[in-house]
Structures are given as structure tokens and as C-alpha cells.
mmCIF file of C-alpha atoms and ligand atoms in Angstrom:
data_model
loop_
_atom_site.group_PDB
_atom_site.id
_atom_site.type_symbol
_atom_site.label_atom_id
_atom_site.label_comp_id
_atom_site.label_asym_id
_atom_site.label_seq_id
_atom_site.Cartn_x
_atom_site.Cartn_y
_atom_site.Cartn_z
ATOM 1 C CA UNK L 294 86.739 72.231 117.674
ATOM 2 C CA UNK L 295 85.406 75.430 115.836
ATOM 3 C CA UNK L 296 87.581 76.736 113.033
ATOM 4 C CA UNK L 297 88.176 79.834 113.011
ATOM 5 C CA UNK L 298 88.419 81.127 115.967
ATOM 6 C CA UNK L 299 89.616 84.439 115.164
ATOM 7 C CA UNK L 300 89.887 86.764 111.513
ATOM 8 C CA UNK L 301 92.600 88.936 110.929
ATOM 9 C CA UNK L 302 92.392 91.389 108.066
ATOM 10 C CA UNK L 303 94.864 93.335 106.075
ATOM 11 C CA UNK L 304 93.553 97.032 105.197
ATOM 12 C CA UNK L 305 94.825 98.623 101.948
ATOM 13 C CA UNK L 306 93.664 96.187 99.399
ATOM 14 C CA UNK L 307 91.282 93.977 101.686
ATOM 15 C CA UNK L 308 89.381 96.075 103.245
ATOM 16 C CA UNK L 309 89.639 99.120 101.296
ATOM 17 C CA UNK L 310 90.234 100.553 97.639
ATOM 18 C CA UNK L 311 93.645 102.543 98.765
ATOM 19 C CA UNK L 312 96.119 100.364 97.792
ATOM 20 C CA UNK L 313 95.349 102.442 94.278
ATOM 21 C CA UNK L 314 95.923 106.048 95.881
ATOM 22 C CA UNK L 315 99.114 104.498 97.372
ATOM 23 C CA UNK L 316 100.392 103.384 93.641
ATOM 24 C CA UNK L 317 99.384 106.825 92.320
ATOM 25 C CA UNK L 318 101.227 108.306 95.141
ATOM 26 C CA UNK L 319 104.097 106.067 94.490
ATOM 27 C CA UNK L 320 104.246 106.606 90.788
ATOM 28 C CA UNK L 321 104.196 110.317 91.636
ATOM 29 C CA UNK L 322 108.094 109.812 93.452
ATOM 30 C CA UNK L 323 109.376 107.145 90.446
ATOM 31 C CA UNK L 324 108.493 109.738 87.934
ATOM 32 C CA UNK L 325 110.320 112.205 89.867
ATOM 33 C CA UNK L 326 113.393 109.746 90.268
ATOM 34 C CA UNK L 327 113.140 108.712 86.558
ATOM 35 C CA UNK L 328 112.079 105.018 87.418
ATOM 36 C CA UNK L 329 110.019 103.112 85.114
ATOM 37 C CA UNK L 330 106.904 102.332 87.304
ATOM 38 C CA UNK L 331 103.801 100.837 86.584
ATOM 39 C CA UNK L 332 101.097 98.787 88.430
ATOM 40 C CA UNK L 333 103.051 96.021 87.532
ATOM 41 C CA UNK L 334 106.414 97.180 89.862
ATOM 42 C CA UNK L 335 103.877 98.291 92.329
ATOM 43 C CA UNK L 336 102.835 94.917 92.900
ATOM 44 C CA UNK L 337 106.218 94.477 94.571
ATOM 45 C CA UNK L 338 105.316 97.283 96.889
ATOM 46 C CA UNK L 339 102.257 95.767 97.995
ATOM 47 C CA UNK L 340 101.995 95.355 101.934
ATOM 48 C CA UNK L 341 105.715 96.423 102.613
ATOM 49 C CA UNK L 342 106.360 99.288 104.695
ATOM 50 C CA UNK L 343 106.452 102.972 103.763
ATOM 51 C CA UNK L 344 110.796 102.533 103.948
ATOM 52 C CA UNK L 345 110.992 99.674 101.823
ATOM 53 C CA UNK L 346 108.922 100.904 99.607
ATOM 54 C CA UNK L 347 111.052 103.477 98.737
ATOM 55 C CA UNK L 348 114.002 101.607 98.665
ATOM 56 C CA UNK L 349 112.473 99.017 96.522
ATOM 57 C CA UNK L 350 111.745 101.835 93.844
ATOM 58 C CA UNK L 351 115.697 102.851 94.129
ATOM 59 C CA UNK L 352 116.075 99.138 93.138
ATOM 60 C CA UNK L 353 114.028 98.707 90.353
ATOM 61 C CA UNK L 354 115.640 101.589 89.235
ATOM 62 C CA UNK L 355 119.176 100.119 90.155
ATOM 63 C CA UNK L 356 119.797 103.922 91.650
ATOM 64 C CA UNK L 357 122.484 104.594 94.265
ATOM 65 C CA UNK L 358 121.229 104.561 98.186
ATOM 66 C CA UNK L 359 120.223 108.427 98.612
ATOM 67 C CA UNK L 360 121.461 110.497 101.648
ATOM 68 C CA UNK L 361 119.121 110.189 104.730
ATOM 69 C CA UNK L 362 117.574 114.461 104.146
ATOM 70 C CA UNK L 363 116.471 113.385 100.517
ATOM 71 C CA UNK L 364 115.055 109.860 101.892
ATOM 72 C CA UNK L 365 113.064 111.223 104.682
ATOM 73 C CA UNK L 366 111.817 114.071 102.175
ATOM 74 C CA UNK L 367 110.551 111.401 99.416
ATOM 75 C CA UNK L 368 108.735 109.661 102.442
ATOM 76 C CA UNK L 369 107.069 112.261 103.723
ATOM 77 C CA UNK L 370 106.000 114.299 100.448
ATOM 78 C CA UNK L 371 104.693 110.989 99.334
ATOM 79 C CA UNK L 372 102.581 110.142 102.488
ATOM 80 C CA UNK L 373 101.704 113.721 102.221
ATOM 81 C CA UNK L 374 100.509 113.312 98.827
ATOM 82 C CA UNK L 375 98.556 109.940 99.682
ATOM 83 C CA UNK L 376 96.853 111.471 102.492
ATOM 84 C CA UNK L 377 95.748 114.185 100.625
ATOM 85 C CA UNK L 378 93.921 111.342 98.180
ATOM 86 C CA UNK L 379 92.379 109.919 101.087
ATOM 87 C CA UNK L 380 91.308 112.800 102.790
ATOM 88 C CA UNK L 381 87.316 111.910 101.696
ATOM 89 C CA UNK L 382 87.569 107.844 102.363
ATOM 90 C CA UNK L 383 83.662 106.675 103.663
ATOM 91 C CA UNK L 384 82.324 103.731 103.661
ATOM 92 C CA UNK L 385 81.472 103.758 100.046
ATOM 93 C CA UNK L 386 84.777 102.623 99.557
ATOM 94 C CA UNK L 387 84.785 99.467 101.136
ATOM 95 C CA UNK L 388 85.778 96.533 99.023
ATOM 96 C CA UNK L 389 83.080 94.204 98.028
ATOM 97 C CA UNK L 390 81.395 91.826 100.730
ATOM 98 C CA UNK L 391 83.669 93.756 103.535
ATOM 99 C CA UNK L 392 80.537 95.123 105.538
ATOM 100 C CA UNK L 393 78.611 91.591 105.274
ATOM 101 C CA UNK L 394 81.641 89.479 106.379
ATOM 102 C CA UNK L 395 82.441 92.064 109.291
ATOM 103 C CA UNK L 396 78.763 91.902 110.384
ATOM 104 C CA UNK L 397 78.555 88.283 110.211
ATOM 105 C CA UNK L 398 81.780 87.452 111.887
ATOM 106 C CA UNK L 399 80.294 89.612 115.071
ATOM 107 C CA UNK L 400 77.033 88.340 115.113
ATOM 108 C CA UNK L 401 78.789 84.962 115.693
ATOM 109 C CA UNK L 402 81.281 86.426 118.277
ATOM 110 C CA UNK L 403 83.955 85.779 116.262
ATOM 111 C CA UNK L 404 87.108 88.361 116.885
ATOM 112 C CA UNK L 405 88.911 90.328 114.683
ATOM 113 C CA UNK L 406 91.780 92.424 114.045
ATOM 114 C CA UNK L 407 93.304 94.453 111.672
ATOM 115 C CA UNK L 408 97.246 93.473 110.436
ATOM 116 C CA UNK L 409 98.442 96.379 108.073
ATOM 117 C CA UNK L 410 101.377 97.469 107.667
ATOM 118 C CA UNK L 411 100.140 101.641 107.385
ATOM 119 C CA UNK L 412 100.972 103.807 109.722
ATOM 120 C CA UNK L 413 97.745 105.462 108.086
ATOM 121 C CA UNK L 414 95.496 102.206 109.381
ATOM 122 C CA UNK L 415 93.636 104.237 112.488
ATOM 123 C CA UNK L 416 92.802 107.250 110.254
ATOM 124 C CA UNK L 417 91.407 104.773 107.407
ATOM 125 C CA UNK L 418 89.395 102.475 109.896
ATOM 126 C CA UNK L 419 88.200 106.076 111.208
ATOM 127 C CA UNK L 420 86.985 107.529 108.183
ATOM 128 C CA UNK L 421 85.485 104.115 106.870
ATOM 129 C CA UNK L 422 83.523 103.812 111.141
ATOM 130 C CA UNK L 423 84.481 100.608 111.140
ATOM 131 C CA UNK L 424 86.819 100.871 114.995
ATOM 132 C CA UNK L 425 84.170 98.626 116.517
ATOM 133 C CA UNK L 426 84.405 95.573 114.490
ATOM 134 C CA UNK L 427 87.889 95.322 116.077
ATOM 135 C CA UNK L 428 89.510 94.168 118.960
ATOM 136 C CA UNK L 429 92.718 95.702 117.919
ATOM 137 C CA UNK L 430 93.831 97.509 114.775
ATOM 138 C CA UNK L 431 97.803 96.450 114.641
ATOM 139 C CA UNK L 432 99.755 99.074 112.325
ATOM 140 C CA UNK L 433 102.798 99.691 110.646
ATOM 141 C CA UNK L 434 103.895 101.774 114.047
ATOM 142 C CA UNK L 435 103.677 98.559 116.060
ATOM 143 C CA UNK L 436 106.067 96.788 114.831
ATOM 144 C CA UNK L 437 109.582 96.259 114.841
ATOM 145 C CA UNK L 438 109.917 93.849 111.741
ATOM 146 C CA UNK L 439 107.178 94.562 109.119
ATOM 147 C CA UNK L 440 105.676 91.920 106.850
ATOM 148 C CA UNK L 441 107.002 89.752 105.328
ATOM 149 C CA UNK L 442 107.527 89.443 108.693
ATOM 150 C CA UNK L 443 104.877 87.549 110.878
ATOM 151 C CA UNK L 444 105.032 90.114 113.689
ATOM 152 C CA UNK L 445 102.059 92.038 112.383
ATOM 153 C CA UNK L 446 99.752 89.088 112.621
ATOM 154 C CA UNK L 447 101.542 87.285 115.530
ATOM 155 C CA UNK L 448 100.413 90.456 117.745
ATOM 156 C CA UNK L 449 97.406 90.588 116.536
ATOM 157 C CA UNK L 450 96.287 86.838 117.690
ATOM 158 C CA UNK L 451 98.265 87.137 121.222
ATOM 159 C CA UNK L 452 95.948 90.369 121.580
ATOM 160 C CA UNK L 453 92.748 88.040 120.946
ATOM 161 C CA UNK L 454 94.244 85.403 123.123
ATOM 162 C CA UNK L 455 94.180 82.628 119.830
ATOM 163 C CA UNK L 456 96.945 80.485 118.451
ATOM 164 C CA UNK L 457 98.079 81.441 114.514
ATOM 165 C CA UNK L 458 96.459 77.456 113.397
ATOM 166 C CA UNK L 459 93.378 78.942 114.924
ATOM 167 C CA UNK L 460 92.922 82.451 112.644
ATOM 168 C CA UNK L 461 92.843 83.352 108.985
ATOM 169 C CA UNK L 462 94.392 85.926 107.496
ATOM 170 C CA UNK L 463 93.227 87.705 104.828
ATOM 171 C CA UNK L 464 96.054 89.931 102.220
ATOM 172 C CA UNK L 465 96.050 91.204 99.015
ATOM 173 C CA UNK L 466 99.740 91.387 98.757
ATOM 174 C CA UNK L 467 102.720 88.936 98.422
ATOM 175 C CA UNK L 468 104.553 90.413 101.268
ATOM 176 C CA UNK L 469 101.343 89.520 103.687
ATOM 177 C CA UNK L 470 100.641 85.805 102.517
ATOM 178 C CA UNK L 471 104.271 84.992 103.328
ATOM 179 C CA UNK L 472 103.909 86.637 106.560
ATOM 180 C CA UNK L 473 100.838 84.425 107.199
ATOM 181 C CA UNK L 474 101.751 81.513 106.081
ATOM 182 C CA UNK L 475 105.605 82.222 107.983
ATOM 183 C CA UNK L 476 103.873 82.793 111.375
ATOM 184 C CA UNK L 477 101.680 79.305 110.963
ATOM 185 C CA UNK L 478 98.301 81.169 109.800
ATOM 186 C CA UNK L 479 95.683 79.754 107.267
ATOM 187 C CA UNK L 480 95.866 82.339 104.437
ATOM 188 C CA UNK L 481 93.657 83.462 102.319
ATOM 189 C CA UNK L 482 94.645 85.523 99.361
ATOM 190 C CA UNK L 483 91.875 87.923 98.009
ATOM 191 C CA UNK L 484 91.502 89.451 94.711
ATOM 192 C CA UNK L 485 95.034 89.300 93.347
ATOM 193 C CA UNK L 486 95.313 85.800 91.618
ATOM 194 C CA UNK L 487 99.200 86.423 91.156
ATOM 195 C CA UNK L 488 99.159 85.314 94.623
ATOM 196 C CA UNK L 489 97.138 82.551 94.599
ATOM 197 C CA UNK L 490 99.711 79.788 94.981
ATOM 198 C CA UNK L 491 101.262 80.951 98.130
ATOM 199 C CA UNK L 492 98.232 80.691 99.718
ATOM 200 C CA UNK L 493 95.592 78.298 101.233
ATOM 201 C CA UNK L 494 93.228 79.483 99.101
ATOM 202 C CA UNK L 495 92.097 82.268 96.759
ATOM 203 C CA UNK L 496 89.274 84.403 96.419
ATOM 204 C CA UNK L 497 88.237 87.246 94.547
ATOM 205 C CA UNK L 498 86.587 89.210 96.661
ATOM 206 C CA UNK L 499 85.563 88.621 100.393
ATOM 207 C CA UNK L 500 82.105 87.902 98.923
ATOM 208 C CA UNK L 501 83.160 84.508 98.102
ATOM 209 C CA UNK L 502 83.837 83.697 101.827
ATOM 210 C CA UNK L 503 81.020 82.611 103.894
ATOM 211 C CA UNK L 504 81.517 81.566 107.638
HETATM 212 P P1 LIG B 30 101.787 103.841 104.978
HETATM 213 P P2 LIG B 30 98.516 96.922 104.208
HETATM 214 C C1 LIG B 30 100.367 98.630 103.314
HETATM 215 O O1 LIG B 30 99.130 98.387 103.944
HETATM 216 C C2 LIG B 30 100.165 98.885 101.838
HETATM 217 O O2 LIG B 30 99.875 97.666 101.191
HETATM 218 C C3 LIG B 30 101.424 99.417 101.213
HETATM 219 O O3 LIG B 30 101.182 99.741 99.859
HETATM 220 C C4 LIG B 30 101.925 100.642 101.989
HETATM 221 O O4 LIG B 30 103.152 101.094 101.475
HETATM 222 C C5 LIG B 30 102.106 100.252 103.457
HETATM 223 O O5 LIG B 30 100.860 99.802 103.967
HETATM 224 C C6 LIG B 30 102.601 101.393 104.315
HETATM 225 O O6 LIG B 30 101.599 102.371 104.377
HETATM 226 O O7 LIG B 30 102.705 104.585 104.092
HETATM 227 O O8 LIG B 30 100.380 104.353 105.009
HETATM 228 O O9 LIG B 30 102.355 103.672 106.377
HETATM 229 O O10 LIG B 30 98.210 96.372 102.861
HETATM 230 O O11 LIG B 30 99.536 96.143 104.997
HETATM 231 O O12 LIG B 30 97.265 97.236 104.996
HETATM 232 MG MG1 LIG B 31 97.309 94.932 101.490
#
């Protein structure tokens, strides 16, 4: 039997360099709010969703829950801030050994899809032309329960017609490898070594995988 049948990748921080305008972005709102916030706290943020984001940065700043007007404004002056940094993304910003792996995965008919938990994902695959790698791009807007979840992923290989045991998954973030690993995935945890345990294996860049 032919392992793996199917690759599913996370975006910000697998496939692209925005996980960084997202922590700018972020930092932006803690400095606003008076939080201490540095890459260090934004590794917490890493793969959750644009709400829990926020209300992770109320937490590390043990501040009171806000009134739903101010919450909605912090969420949306922050993506607007973030999409304002990404406004220029191109290929160029692909993470190392993205292109390569993408190419070789379909030149072996292998199928893959994109788990992320952006709303942002379409207009980021856009930007980078990278729509027909994909067999689906599952976002942050298709989901009811975001990662840690396993939803993301667990749509992502019923679109592709595979099994979880049958697909990787490839995250940057803690958030993502428990979602993997939750919803019976191999994992593989790329370029943040802090995560390295929770996964199947580690990486530092996609470079290091071969099919
Ligand atoms: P948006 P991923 C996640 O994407 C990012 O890791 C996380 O930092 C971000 O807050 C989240 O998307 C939501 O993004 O505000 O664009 O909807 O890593 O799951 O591809
Ligand atoms: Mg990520």
C-alpha cells in the first residue's frame, strides 16, 4: 500500500512567510491594549483563529472580556492592518522547498489541500498562483470548530476521498499538530522545533522532505 496518499498543508508558516505580518499585526493591538507581547506570546497564537487570537491576548494580559463593538473593532482594524502588509505577497515569498515539494507531489498524482485556519487563505494562495496545486483550499470560513480542532483537516481528506492514516499534515503551529495528530493524521511539524515532540516528526524546512 502507498503511503501517502494524500498532503495536506497549513498556509501561514508552511507555505508562506506571513505568519510574521500576522505577529506584527498582532503586536500592533497588544501595544494598544498595554499587553506585554513578543514573538514569544505569539507563539500561542499560532494557527488559532482570528477570535481566539484576540481573546488569547486579553489573557495573557489577564484583561476583563471587552464589550462585543470594541471586539469586533480590534478584529477588523487588525485584519485590516495585516492585509495591508500582504497586499504585495508573490511567489518570492514562498517558504523554502514549497515550490519543489508542490511540483513533485503532482508529478506523482499525489493530492493536496490546503488546512488553514485564515479566512485570508484564497487571497494568499492567489497572490502566491499556487490555486492549481490544490484540490481544495479549506479556510478558517469553513469551519465550525477551528484547530485545535481536527475539522480543518478532516474536510480536507473527505474532499480528496482519503482516510486521516492515509495523509500528512504539515503545521508550523501547536494548535495544528494537535489537530493532526487529534483527527488520526501523521504530522509533520516544520520549522518550529518547540513543536517537535507533538509530532511524528520534525523538519526544518519542507526541503528536508522528499517523497
Ligand atoms: P486570519 P494557518 C492561521 O493560519 C495563522 O497561523 C494565525 O496566526 C491566524 O491568526 C489565523 O490563521 C487566522 O487568520 O485572521 O487571516 O483569518 O497557520 O492555520 O494557515
Ligand atoms: Mg501555521
Amino acid at each position: 500500500m502507498s503511503f501517502p496518499k494524500g498532503l495536506i498543508f497549513d498556509l501561514d508558516g508552511v507555505i508562506v512567510t506571513t505568519e510574521h505580518n500576522h505577529y506584527v499585526a498582532w503586536k500592533r493591538t497588544a501595544d494598544q491594549l498595554g499587553v506585554p507581547f513578543s514573538e514569544k506570546e505569539n507563539e500561542q497564537l499560532k494557527g488559532l483563529s482570528r477570535i481566539d487570537s484576540l481573546k488569547k491576548i486579553l489573557e495573557l494580559g489577564n484583561l476583563p472580556e471587552m464589550d462585543e463593538t470594541t471586539f469586533n473593532k480590534l478584529l477588523t482594524e487588525k485584519n485590516n492592518f495585516y492585509k495591508d502588509s500582504i497586499q504585495n505577497l508573490s511567489r518570492k515569498d514562498c517558504l523554502p522547498g514549497v515550490i519543489e515539494l508542490l511540483d513533485s507531489a503532482k508529478e506523482k498524482n499525489i493530492p493536496m489541500a490546503i488546512g488553514s485556519s485564515s479566512k485570508n487563505a484564497p487571497f494568499i494562495i492567489d497572490k502566491l498562483e499556487l490555486k492549481h496545486f490544490f484540490e481544495i483550499i479549506v479556510d478558517g470560513t469553513m469551519v465550525e470548530q477551528p484547530k485545535p480542532h481536527p475539522e480543518v483537516f478532516l474536510n480536507a481528506a473527505k474532499f480528496m476521498n482519503l482516510k486521516p492514516e492515509d495523509c500528512i499534515v504539515f503545521e508550523d503551529a501547536e494548535s495544528g499538530v494537535k489537530a493532526a495528530k487529534s483527527g488520526g493524521f501523521l504530522a509533520i511539524a516544520v520549522g518550529n522545533e518547540n513543536i517537535a515532540s507533538l509530532a511524528d516528526k520534525y523538519i526544518s524546512s519542507l526541503t528536508e522532505f522528499n517523497l
